[in-house]
Tab-separated table of C-alpha atoms in Angstrom:
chain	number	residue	atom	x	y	z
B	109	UNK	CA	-66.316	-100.324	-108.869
B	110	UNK	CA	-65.208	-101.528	-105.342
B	111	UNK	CA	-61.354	-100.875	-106.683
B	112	UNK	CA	-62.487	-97.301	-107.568
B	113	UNK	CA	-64.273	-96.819	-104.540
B	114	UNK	CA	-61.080	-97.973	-102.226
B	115	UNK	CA	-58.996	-95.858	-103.960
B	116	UNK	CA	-60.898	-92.832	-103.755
B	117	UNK	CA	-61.611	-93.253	-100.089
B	118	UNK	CA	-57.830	-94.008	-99.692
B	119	UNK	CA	-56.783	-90.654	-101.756
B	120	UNK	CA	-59.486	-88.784	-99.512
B	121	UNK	CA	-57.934	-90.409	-96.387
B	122	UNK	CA	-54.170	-89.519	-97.481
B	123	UNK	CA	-55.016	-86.056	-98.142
B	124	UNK	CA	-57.065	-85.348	-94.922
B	125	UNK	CA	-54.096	-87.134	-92.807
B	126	UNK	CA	-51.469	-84.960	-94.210
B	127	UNK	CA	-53.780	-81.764	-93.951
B	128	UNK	CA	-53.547	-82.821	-90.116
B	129	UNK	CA	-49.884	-83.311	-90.095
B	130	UNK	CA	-49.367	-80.038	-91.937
B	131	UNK	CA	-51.633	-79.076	-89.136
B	132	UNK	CA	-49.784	-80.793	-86.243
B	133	UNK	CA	-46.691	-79.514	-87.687
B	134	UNK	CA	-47.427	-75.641	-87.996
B	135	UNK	CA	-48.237	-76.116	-84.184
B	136	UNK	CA	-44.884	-77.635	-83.308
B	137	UNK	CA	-43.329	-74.341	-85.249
B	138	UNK	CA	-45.035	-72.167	-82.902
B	139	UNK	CA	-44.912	-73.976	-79.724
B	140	UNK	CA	-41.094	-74.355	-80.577
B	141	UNK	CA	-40.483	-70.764	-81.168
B	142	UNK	CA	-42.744	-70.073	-78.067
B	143	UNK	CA	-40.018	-72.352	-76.125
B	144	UNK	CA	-36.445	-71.090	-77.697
B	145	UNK	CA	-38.090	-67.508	-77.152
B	146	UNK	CA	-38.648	-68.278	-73.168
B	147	UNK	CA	-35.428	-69.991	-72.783
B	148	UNK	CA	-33.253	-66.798	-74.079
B	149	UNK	CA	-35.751	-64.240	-71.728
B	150	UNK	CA	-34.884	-66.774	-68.790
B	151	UNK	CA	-31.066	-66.921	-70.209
B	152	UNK	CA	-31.313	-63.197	-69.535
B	153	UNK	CA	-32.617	-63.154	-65.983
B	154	UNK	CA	-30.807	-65.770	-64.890
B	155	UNK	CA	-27.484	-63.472	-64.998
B	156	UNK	CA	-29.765	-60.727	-62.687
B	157	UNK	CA	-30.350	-63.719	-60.272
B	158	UNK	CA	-26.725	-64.687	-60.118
B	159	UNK	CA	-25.864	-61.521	-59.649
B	160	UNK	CA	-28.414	-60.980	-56.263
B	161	UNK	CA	-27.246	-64.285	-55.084
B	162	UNK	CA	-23.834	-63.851	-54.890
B	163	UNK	CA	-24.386	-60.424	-53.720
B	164	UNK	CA	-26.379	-61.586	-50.842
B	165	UNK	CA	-23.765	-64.055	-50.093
B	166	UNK	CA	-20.915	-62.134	-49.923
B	167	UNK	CA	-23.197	-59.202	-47.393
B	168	UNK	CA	-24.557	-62.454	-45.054
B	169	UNK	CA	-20.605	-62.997	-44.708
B	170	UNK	CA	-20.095	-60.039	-43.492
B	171	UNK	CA	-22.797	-59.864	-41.445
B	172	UNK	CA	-22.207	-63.199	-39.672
B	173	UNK	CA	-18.484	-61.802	-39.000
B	174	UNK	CA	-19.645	-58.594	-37.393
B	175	UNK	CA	-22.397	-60.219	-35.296
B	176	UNK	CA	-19.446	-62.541	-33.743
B	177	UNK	CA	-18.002	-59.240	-32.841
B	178	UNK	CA	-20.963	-57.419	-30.952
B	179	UNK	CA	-21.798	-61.042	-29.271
B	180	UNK	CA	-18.247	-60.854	-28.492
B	181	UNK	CA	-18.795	-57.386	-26.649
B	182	UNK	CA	-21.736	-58.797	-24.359
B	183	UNK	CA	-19.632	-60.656	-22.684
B	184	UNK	CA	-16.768	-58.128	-22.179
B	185	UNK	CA	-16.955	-57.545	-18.141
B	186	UNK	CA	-17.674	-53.431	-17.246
B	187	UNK	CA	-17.290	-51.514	-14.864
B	188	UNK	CA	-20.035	-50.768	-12.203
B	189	UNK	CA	-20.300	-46.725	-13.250
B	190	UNK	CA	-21.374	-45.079	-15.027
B	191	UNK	CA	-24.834	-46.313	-15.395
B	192	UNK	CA	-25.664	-44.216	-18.040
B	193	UNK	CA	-23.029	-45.875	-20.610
B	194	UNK	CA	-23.430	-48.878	-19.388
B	195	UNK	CA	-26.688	-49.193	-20.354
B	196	UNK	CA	-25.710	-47.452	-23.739
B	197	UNK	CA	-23.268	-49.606	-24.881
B	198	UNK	CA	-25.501	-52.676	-23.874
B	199	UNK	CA	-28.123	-51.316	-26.181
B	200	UNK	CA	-26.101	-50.739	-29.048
B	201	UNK	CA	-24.538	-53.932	-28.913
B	202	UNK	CA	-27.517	-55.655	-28.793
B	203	UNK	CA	-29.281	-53.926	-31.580
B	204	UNK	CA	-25.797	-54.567	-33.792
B	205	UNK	CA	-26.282	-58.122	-32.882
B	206	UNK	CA	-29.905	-58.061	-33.783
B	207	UNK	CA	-29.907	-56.340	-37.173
B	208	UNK	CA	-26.689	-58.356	-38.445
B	209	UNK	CA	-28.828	-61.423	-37.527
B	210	UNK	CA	-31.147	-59.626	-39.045
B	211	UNK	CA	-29.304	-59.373	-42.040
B	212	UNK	CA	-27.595	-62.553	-42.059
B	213	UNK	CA	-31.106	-64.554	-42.265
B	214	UNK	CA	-32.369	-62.541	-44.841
B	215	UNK	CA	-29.343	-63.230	-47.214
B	216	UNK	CA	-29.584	-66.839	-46.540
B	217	UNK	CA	-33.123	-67.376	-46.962
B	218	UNK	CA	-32.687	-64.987	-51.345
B	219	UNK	CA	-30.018	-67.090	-51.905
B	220	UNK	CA	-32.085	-70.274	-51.071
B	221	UNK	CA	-35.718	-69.586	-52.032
B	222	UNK	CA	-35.278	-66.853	-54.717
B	223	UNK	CA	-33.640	-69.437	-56.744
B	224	UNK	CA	-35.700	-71.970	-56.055
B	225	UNK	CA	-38.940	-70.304	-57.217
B	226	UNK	CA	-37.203	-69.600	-60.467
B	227	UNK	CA	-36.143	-73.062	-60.835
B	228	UNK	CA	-38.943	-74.898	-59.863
B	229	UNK	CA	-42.141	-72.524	-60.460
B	230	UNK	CA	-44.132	-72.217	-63.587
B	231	UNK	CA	-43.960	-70.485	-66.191
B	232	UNK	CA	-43.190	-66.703	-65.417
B	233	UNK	CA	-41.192	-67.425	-62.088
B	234	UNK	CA	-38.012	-66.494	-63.289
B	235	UNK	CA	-39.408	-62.446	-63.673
B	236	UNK	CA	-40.990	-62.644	-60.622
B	237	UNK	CA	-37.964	-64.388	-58.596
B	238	UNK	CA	-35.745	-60.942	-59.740
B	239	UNK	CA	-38.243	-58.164	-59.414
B	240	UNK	CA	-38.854	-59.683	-55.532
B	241	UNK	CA	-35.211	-59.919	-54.826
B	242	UNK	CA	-34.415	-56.693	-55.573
B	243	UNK	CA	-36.422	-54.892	-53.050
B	244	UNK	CA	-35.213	-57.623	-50.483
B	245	UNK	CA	-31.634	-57.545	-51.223
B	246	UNK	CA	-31.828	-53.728	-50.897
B	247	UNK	CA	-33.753	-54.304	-47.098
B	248	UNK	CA	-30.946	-56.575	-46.373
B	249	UNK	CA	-28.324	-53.945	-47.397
B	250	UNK	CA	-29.247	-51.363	-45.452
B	251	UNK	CA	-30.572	-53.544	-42.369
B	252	UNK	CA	-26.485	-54.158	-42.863
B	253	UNK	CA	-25.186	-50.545	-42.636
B	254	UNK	CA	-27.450	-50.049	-39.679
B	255	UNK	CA	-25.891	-52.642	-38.138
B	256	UNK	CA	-22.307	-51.272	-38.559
B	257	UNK	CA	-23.266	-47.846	-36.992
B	258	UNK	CA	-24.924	-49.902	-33.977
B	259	UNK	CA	-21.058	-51.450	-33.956
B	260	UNK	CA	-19.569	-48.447	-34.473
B	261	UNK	CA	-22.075	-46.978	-31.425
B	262	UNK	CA	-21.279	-50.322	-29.066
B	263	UNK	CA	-17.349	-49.399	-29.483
B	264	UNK	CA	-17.796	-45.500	-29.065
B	265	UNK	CA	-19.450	-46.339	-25.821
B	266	UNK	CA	-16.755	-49.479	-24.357
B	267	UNK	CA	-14.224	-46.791	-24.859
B	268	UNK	CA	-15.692	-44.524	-22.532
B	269	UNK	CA	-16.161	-46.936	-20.183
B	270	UNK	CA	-12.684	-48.869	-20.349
B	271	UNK	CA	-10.212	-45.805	-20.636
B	272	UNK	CA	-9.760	-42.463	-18.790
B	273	UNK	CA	-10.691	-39.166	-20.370
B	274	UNK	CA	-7.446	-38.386	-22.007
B	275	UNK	CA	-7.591	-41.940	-23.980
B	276	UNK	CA	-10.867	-42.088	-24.041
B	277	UNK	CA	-10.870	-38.920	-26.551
B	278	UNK	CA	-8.304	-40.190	-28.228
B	279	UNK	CA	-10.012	-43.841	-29.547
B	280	UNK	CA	-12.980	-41.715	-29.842
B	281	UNK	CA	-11.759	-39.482	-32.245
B	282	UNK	CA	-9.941	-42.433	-34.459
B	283	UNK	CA	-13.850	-44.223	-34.498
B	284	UNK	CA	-14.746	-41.233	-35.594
B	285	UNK	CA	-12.118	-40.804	-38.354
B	286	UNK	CA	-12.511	-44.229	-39.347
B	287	UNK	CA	-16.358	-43.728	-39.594
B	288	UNK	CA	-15.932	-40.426	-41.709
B	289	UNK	CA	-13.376	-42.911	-44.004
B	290	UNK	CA	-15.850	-45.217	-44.410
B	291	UNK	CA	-18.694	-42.675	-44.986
B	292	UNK	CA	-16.039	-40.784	-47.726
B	293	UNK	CA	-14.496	-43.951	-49.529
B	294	UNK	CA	-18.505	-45.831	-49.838
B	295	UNK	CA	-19.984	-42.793	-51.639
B	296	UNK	CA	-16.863	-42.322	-54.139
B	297	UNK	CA	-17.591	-46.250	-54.855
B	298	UNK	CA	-20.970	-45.567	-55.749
B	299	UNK	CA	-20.858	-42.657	-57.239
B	300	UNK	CA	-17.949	-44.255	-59.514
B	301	UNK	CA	-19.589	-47.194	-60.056
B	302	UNK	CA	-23.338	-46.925	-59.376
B	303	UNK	CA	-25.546	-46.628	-62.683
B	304	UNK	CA	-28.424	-43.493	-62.775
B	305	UNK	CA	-31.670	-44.962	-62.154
B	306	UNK	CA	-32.949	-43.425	-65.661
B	307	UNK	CA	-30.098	-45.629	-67.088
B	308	UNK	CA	-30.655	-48.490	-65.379
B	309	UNK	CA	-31.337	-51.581	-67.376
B	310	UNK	CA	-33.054	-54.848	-66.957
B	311	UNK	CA	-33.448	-57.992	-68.130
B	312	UNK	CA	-37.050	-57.392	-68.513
B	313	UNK	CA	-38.931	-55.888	-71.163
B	314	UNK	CA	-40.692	-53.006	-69.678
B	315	UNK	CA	-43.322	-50.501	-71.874
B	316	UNK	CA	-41.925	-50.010	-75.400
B	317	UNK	CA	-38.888	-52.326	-75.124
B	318	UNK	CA	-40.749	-55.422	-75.866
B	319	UNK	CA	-42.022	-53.953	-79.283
B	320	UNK	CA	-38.436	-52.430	-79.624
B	321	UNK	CA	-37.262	-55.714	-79.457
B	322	UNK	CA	-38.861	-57.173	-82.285
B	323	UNK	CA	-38.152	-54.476	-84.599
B	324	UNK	CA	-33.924	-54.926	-83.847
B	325	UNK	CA	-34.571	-58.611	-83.945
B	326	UNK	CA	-34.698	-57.547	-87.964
B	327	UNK	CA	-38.939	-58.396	-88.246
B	328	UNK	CA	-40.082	-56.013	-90.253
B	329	UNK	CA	-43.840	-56.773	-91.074
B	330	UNK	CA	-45.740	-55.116	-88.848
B	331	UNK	CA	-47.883	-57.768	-87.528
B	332	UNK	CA	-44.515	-59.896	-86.957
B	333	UNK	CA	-43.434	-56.951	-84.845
B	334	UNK	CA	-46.704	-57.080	-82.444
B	335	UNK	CA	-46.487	-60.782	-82.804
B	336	UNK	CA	-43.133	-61.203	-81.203
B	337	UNK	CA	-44.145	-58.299	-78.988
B	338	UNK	CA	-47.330	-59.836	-77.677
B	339	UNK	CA	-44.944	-63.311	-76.818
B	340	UNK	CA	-42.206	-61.320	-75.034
B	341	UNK	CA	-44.823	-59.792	-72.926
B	342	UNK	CA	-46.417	-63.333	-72.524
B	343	UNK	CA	-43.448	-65.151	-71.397
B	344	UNK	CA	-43.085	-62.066	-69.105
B	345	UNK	CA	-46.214	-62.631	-66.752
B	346	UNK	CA	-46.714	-65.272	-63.839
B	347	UNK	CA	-50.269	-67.056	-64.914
B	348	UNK	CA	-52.620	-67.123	-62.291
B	349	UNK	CA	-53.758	-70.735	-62.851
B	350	UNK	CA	-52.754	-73.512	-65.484
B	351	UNK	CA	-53.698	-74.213	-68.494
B	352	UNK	CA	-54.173	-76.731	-69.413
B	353	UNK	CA	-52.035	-77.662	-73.494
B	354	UNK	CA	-54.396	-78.768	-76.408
B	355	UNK	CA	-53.515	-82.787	-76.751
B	356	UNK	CA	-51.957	-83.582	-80.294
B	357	UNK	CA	-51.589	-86.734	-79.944
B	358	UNK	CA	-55.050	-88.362	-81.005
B	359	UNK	CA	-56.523	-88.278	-84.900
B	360	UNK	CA	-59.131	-86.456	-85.583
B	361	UNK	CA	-62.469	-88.040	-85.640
B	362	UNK	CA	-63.092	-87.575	-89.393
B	363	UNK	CA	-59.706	-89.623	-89.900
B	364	UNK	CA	-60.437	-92.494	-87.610
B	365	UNK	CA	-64.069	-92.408	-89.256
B	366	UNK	CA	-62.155	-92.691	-92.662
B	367	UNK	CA	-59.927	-95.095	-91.388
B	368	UNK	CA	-62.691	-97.239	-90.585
B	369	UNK	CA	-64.206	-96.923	-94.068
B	370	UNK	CA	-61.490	-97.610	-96.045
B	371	UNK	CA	-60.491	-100.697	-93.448
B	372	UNK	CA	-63.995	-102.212	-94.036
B	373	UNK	CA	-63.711	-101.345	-98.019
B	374	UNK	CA	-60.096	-103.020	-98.063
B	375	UNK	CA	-61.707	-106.373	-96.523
B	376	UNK	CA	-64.795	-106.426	-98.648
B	377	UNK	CA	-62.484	-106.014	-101.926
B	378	UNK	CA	-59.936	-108.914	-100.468
């Protein structure tokens, strides 16, 4: 009877351990789909964030170049008169030093901290690293072009004060063609290349695209579709505290109490 008994218990045990590892199992599925479906969303970002950053590089370039020039132009020696100019051309030199400064900080602190939040934040960082840096990056760009009229401004006004009349018109009027080239050549560039706002894509899933997205993935069950929808949109959003992950480690206590009993059965039999 004690034979029957320990096998019994040991049948019982068997099945409830590999109901738990059927269990344990099924939860490793998910939380491994969960993880291959956040690592091809952040696969997908990551090329918008490369993108900013080297865009922001290249403009703080730039930027560092031309603010050389107008600190150059402070210390250009002018004449005494007139006053009026003089104080112009000050003025716009300064503010083209300013905003390229401007311009040139702002660049170097997206390409330092915009990665970094994406790299080292939890989970939802990545979509929130992008979506900031795109309404800094375009601050930075036009703190930029500001900065180039102020240059544009600080040499319209040396010219005046360096040169006669005669020559003075003359450098004027090739500033100004070379501002009207600039003006001309930068809007042919983005009208050629610039992408309609109502065609715009991005790689996040905004409104419909994230159930769109599970019906091209080839899902067809409806529930699958919401399903995949409802994680796309998860992996999407920046979680306003941690939580904390269910430990799957440790038995269950009906196993360890079975455990027990068939231990103490085992030594009674032997």
């Amino acid at each position: 009877s004690v034979s029957v008994a320990t096998r019994q218990g040991r049948a019982a045990t068997d099945r409830v351990i590999l109901r738990w590892v059927a269990a344990k199992m099924l939860y490793a599925d998910k939380r491994a789909l969960e993880t291959n479906l956040k690592v091809d969303l952040l696969s997908i970002r990551e090329k918008e964030l490369n993108f900013y950053v080297s865009n922001s590089l290249s403009i703080g370039t730039q930027a560092a170049m031309l603010s050389g020039f107008a600190f150059a132009g402070l210390m250009q020696p002018l004449p005494p008169e007139p006053e009026v100019l003089r104080v112009l051309f000050l003025v716009s030199t300064v503010c083209a030093l300013g905003l390229q400064l401007v311009t040139v900080v702002t660049t170097t602190l997206l390409a330092m901290l915009s990665p970094g939040l994406a790299l080292r934040g939890p989970d939802g960082a990545m979509h929130t690293a992008v979506d900031g840096m795109v309404d800094e990056y375009r601050l930075a760009f036009y703190t930029f072009l500001l900065g180039m009229l102020a240059v544009h401004g600080a040499a319209l006004f040396y010219v005046w004060l360096a040169f006669p009349g005669v020559r003075a018109a003359i450098l004027s009027c090739c500033l100004a063609l070379s501002l009207a080239a600039m003006y001309r050549y930068s809007r042919r560039l983005m009208l050629t290349f610039a992408v309609p706002k109502e065609y715009l894509e991005s790689g996040k899933f905004v409104g419909a695209e994230a159930a769109a997205a599970g019906l091209n993935s080839g899902v067809t069950n409806p529930g699958e579709v919401m399903t995949l929808a409802a994680l796309i949109t998860q992996e999407q959003q920046l979680p306003s505290c941690a939580h904390e992950q269910p430990a799957i480690g440790a038995l269950p206590d009906s196993i360890q109490s079975s455990q027990g009993r068939l231990q103490q059965a085992t030594h009674s039999f032997l």
